[in-house]
Every structure is written in C-alpha cells, then in structure tokens.
GROMACS .gro file of C-alpha atoms in nm:
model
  332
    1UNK     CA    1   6.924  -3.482   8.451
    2UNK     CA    2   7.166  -3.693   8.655
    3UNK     CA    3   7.452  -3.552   8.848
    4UNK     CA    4   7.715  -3.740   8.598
    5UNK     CA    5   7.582  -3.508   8.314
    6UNK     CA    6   7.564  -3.158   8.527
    7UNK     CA    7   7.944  -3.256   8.642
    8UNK     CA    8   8.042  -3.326   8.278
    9UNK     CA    9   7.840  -2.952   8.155
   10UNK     CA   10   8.109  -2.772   8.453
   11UNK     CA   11   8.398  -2.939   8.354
   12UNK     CA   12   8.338  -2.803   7.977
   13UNK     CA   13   8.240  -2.478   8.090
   14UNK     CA   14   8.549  -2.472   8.300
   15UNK     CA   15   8.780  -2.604   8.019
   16UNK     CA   16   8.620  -2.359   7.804
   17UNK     CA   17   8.710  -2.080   8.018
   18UNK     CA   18   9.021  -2.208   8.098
   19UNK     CA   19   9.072  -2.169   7.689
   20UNK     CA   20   8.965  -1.819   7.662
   21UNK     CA   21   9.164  -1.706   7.917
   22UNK     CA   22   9.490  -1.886   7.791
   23UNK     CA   23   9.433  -1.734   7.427
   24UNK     CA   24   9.364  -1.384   7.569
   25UNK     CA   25   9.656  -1.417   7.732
   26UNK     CA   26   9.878  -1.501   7.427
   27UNK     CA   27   9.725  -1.273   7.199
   28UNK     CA   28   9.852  -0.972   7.484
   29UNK     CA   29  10.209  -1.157   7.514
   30UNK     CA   30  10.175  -1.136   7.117
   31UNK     CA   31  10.107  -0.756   7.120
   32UNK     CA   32  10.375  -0.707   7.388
   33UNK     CA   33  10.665  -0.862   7.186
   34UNK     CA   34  10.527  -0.661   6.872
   35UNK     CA   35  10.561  -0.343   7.067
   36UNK     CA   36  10.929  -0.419   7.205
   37UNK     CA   37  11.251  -0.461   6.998
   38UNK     CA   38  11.318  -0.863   7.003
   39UNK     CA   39  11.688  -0.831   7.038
   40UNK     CA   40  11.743  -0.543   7.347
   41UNK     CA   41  11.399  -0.470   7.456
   42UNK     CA   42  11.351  -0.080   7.362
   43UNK     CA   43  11.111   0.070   7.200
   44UNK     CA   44  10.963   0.017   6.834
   45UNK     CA   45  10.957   0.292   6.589
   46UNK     CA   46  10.743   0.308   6.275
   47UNK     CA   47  10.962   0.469   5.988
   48UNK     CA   48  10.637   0.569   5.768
   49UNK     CA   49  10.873   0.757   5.476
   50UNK     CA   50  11.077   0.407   5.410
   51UNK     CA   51  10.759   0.162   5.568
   52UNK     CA   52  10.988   0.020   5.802
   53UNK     CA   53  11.009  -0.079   6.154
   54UNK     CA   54  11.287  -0.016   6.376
   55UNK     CA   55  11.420  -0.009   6.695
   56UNK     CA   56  11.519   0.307   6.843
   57UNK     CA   57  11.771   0.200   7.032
   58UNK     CA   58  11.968  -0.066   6.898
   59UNK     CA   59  11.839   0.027   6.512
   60UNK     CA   60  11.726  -0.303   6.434
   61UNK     CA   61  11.463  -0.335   6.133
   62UNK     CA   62  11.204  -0.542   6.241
   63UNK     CA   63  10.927  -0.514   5.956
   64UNK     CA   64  11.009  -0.429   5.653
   65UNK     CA   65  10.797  -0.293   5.331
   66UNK     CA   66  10.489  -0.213   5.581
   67UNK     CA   67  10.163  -0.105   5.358
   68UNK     CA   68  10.053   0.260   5.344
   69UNK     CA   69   9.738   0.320   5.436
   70UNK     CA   70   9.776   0.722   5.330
   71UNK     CA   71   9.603   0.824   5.049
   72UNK     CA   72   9.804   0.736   4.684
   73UNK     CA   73   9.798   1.160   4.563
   74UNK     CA   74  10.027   1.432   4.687
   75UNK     CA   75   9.938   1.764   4.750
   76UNK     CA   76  10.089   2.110   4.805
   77UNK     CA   77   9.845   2.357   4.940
   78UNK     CA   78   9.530   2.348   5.108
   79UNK     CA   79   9.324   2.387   4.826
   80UNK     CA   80   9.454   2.102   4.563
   81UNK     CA   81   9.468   1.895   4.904
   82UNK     CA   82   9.085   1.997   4.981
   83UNK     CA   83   9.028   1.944   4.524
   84UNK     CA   84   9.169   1.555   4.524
   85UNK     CA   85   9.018   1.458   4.882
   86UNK     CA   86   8.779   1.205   4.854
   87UNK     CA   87   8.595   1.227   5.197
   88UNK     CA   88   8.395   1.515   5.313
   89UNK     CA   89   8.412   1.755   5.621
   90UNK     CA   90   8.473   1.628   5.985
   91UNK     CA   91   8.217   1.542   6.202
   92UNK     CA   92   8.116   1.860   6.437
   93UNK     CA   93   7.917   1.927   6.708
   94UNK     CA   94   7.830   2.296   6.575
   95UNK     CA   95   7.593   2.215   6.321
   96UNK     CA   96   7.243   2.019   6.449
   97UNK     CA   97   7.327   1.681   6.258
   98UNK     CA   98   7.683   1.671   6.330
   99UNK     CA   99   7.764   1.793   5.969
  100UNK     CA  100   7.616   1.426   5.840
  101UNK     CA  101   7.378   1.551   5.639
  102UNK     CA  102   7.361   1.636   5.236
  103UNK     CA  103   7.374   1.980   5.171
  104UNK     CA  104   7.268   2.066   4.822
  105UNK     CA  105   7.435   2.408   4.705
  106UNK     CA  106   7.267   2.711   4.607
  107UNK     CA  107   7.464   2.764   4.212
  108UNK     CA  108   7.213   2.685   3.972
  109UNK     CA  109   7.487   2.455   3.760
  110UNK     CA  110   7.518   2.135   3.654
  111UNK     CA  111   7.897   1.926   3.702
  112UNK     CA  112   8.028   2.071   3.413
  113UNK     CA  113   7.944   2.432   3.486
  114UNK     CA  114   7.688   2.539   3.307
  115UNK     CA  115   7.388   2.717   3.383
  116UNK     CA  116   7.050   2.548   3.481
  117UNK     CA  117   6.754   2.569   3.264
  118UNK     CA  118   6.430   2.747   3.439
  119UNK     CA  119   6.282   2.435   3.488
  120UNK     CA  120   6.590   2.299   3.632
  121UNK     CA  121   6.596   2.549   3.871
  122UNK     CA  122   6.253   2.537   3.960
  123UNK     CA  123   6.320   2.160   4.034
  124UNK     CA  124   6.644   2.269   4.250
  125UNK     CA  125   6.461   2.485   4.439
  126UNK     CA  126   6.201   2.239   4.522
  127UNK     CA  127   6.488   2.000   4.617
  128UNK     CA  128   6.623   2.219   4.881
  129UNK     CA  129   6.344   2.335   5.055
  130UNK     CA  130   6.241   1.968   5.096
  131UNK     CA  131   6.586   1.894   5.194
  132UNK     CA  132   6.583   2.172   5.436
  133UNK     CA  133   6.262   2.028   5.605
  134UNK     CA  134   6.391   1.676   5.619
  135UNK     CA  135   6.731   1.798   5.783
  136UNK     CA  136   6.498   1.907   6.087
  137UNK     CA  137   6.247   1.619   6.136
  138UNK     CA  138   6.115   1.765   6.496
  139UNK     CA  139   6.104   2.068   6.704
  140UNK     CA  140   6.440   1.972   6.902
  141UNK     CA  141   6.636   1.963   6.591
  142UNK     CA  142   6.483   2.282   6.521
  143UNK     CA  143   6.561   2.431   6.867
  144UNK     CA  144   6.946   2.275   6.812
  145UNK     CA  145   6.957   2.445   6.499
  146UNK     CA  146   6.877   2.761   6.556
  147UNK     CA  147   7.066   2.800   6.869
  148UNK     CA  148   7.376   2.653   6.733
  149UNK     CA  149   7.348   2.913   6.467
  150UNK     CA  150   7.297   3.179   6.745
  151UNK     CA  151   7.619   3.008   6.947
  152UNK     CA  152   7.838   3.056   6.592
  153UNK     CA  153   7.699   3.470   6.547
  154UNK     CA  154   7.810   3.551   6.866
  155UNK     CA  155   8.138   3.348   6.873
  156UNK     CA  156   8.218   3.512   6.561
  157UNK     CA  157   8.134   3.831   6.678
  158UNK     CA  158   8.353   3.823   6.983
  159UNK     CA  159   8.676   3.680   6.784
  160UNK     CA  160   8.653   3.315   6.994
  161UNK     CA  161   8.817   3.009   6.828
  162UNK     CA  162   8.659   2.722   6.734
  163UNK     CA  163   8.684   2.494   7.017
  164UNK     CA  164   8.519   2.728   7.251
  165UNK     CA  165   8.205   2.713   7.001
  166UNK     CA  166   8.243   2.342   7.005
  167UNK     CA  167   8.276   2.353   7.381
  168UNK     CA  168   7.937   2.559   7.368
  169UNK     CA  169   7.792   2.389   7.148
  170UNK     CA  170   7.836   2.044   7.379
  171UNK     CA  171   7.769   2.227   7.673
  172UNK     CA  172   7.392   2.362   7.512
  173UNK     CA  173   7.315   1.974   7.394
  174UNK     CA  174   7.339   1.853   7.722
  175UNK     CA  175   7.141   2.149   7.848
  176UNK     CA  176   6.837   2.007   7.571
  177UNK     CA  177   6.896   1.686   7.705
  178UNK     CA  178   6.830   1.753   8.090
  179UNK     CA  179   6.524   1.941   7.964
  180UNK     CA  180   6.659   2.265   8.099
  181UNK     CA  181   6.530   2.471   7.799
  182UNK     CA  182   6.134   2.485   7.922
  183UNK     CA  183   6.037   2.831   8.043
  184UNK     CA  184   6.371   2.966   7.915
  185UNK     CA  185   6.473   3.123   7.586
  186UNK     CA  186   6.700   2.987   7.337
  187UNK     CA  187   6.897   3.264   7.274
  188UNK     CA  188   6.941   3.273   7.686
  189UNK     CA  189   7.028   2.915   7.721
  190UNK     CA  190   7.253   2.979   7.432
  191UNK     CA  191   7.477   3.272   7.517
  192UNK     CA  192   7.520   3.132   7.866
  193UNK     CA  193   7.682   2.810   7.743
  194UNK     CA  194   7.923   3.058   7.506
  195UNK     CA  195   8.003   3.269   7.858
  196UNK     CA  196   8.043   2.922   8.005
  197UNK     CA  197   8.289   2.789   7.726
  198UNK     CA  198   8.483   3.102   7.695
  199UNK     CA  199   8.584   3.092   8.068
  200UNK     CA  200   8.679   2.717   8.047
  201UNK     CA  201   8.881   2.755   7.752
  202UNK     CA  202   9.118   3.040   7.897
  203UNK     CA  203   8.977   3.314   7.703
  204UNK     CA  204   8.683   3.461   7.902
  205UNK     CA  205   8.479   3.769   7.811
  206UNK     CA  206   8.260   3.998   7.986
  207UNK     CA  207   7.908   3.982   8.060
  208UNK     CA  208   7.878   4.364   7.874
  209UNK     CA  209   8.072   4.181   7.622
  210UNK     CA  210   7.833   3.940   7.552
  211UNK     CA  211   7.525   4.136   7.612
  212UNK     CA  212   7.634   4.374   7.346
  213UNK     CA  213   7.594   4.075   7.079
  214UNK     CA  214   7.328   3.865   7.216
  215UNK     CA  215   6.976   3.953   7.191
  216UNK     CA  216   6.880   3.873   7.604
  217UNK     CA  217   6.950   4.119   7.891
  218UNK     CA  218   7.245   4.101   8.174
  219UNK     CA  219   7.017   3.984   8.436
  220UNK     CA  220   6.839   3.685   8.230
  221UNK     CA  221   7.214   3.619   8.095
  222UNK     CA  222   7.373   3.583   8.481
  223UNK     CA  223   7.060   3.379   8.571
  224UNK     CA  224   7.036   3.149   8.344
  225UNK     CA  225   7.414   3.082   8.352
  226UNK     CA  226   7.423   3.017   8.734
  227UNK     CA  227   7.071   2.796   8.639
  228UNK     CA  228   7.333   2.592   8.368
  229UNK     CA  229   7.592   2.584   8.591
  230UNK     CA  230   7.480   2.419   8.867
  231UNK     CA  231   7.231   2.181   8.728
  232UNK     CA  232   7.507   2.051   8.491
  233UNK     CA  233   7.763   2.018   8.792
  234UNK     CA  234   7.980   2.217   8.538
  235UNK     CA  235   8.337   2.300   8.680
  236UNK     CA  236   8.445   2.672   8.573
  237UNK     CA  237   8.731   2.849   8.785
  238UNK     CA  238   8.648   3.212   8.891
  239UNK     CA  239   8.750   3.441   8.597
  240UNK     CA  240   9.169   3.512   8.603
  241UNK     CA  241   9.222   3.885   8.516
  242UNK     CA  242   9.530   3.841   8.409
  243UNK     CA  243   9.339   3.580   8.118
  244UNK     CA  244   9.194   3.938   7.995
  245UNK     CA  245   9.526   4.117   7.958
  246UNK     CA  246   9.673   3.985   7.583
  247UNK     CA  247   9.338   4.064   7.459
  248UNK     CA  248   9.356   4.444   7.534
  249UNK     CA  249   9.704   4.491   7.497
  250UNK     CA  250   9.667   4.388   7.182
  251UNK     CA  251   9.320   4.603   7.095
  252UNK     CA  252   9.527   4.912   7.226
  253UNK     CA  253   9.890   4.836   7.049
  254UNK     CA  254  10.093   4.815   7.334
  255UNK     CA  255  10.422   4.699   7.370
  256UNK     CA  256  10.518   4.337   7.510
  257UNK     CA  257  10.699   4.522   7.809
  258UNK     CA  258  10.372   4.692   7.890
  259UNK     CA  259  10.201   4.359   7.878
  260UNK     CA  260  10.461   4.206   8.119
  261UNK     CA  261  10.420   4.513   8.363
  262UNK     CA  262  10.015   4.453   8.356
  263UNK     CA  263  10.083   4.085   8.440
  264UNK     CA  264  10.355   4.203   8.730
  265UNK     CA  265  10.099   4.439   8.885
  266UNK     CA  266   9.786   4.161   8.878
  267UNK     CA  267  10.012   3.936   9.089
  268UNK     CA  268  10.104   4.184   9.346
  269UNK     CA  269   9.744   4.286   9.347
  270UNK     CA  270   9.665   3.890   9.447
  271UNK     CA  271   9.964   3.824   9.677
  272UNK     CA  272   9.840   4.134   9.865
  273UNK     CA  273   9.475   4.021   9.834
  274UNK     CA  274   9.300   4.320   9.698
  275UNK     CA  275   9.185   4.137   9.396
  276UNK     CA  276   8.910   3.971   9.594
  277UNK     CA  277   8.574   4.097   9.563
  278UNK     CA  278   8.639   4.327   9.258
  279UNK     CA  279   8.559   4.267   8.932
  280UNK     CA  280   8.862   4.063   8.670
  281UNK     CA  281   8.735   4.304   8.340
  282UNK     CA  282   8.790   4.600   8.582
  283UNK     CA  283   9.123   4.513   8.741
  284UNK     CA  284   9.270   4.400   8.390
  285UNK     CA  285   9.143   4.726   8.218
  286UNK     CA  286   9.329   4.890   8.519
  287UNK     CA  287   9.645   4.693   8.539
  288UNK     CA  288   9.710   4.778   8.135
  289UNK     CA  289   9.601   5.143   8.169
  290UNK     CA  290   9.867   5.220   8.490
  291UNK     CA  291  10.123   4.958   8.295
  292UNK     CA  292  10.093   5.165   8.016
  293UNK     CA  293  10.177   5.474   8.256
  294UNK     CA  294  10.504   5.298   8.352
  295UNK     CA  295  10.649   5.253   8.031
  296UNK     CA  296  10.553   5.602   7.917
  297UNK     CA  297  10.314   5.479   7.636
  298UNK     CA  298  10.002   5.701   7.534
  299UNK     CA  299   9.694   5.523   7.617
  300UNK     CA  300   9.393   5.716   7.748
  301UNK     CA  301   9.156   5.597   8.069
  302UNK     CA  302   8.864   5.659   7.759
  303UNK     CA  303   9.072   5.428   7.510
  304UNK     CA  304   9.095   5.164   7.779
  305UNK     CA  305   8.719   5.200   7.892
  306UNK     CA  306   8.611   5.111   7.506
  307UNK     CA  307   8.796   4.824   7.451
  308UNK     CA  308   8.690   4.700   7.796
  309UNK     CA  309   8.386   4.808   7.822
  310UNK     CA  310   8.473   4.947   8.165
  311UNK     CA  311   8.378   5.254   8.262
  312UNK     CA  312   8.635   5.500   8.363
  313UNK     CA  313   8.546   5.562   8.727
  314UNK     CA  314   8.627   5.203   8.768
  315UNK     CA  315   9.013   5.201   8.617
  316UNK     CA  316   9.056   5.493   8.780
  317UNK     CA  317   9.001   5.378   9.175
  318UNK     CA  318   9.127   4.996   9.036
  319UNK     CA  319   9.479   5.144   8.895
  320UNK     CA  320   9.547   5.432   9.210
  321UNK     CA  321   9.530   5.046   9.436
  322UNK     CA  322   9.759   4.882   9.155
  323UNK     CA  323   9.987   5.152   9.153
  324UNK     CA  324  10.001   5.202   9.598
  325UNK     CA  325  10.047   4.781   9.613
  326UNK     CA  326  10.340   4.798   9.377
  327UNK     CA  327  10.510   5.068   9.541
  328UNK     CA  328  10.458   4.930   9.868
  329UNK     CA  329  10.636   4.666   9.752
  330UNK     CA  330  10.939   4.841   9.629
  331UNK     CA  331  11.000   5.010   9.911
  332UNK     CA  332  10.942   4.685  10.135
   0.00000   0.00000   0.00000
C-alpha cells in the first residue's frame, strides 16, 4: 500500500471524526434549547393535566397538545387501580427470581370461577410442582430462596419495613456471590444481613431481639456479622441509642413530652461522654424509664425490661448516671 492511499484512509478517518463530534455536539445544543424557555431563558415546565409546555417564568407555551403516555383508564382506589392494571408486580430483590417468574395459584378454578374437575386438579397439581422445580434450577437458587424467605419471617416478625428487607436481601446476594456462605449456615448468613440492614436504615434492633426470632445463637449471630461486615467493606455507623427511643415509647404509651425528655437525657449522656463503652439498647431502655420518672408517668423498670429486652439491673445503674449528668447540668 503506498503512502498516497494510507494519507487518504487518515484524512477520512479524521473527517469522519470530525463529523461525529460536530453532530454530537448539535444534538446536546438541541437538548439544551429544548430544556430552556426560547424567549427569557428559564426553566421549562411540563403541564401533564393540559399536555402543555411552559415556561415558568415568563409563561410562555412552548409545546402544545404533548401525547400521554399514562395509561387511557381512571381509577379510584387501590383495588380497581390494581383490577384494570395491565402489568404485573415490580421487580424485587426479596424473592430468588426477582419476582419474574409465573406463579400459578393454588384455587382450583377456571377464569370464569368455577370449580375444577378432579382431573383438572390432578393436572394443576402436577403443573405446580413442576413449576416449583423449574423456578429453582440449582442449589444457589435454592439457597437464595430459602434464605430470602428466612430474611422476610424475621423482618416480619420484628415490625421492619420493606426496604430494610430489600436492603437485606441485597446485602445476602452479594454475600452468595463472594462465596461467603461455605462452612456457614443460611439462617446465620441470613439474620446477620437483617441486623446489618436494620442498623443502616435508621431502625436498628438488638442482638436479643433478633436471636429471639432467628433459629442461630448470639455468638454465631455476632460472628458471622463481623465475618459479613468486613469482607463486604460494608459501612454501618455504631448503633445511635437515641434511634431506639420512638420504638419503646411507643411499645410503652408514653407521651411525646416523655419522648423528648429521653432524647434530652441521651445527648447530655454523649456531650458528657458516658455513653461510650455501654451498650445503645441499655442506655435507651434507661433514658425512657428515668424520662418517664420526670413527667410523672407510670412505667415500671419490669415494663421497660420486656419491651427492651434489657434486664433490669442494667436500667437501673444506666438511668441513676442519666439522671446525676442531667442534674449536673442544671446546676452548672
């Protein structure tokens, strides 16, 4: 190949380039002037109820009769909303297959609701348990499935929303991932990414907490958390006690001033630096049992050690050093 031809090949290549670049940047000039009011420069708004465009400063109407892409039925509840929807359930991470999956129902009746025959049902049931196998084609599915149902039990069991069992559930598919599951049980591996969740979401709860609805011990639960922890470089603040407060002021009835004294007392207790060292569950349970004092409510040390699963001995000692560090600083 002669030099002539190789300098020709660069010069199209360049001009070629040169091209792309010049139409990427008028398509972004393009989107720029669609985004901005033509006549003063602010801001478009899209006016979905009329299908307009307009500019929110100057109120020019840019685009007119714009197409609705919403669906053509209306609605008035949640149930003739979930009757004349045409799409099924959102994708989740709490179910093995992301919730992709066909599910066939357990009714024996047809679409117009009438009962199965016996050999209809016999077929049915044949239908589901193959469907059942095929929805877990290998032992990790199986493990995910099982664990994720485990993850839900205990979720529900504690009162945590949904995006802390989403959180877990995340957390526990990157644990299967990493191979951090050999020599380790599923239930384990399991409960420790719900502890894990629950303190990153804001609403943390207790180790007895947990142990009292999983089916592992304290010790395996605490080691295979720290295990999770650090091979998954997860970042999870040390627990706030004040984070623990709504929950059992609300358990034991008490008043929003009470709640508002617990708070007060669990940031003297930090500002003074006693919190260090002790346990959040403990100083919470104490902070709303000597709040409760206060404001003359009736709440016993044994009501307080139930719903915290404290025992008393501990609010006791915790609430006398609550108590000292908030008179100390009255009297400062």
């Amino acid at each position: 190949m002669s030099d002539t031809t190789i300098r020709e090949y660069v010069s199209t290549d360049r001009r070629r380039e040169s091209a792309d670049e010049t139409a990427t940047e008028r398509e972004t000039e393009a989107e720029t002037e669609r985004q901005v009011c033509p006549e003063c420069g602010g801001s478009l708004v899209t006016d979905e109820a009329r299908g307009e465009t307009v500019c929110g400063d100057c109120g020019l109407v840019v685009e007119t009769d714009a197409v609705d892409r919403g669906p053509e039925w209306r609605a008035f509840d949640s149930s003739e909303r979930d009757s004349k929807s045409r799409v099924g359930a959102p994708t989740t991470r709490m179910m093995h297959d992301k919730g992709l999956s066909t599910n066939i129902g357990w009714q024996n009746k047809d679409a117009y609701g009438n009962s199965l025959s016996a050999r209809q049902r016999e077929q049915m049931q044949r239908l589901r348990t193959w469907n059942e196998r095929f929805r877990t084609r290998n032992s990790k599915e199986r493990n995910l499935k099982q664990a994720l149902g485990e993850i839900d039990r205990m979720a529900s069991a504690l009162g945590l929303p949904e995006n802390v069992r989403e959180t877990a559930s995340v957390i526990y598919r990157r644990a299967l991932d990493d191979d951090l599951l050999p020599g380790r049980s599923i239930e384990g591996v399991a409960t420790a990414s719900l502890y894990a969740a629950a303190r990153q979401a804001g609403t943390p709860r207790s180790l007895d907490e947990l142990k009292t609805v999983s089916r592992v011990d304290k010790m395996e639960l605490t080691r295979t958390y720290r295990y999770i922890v650090r091979e998954l470089k997860l970042e999870i603040e040390p627990a706030d006690p004040e984070q623990y407060v709504p929950r059992f002021a609300s358990e034991l009835d008490l008043s929003d001033e009470a709640e508002r004294q617990a708070h007060t007392l669990l940031r003297g207790a930090k500002e003074a630096g006693i919190h260090s060292g002790k346990s959040p569950v403990g100083l919470a349970a104490a902070a709303v049992y000597a709040a409760a004092l206060l404001t003359n409510e009736k709440v016993t040390q044994s009501q307080v050690s139930e719903v915290a699963s404290i025992s008393e001995v501990t609010i006791r000692n915790r609430y006398k050093e609550l108590l000292e560090v908030d008179d100390a600083g009255l009297f400062a």
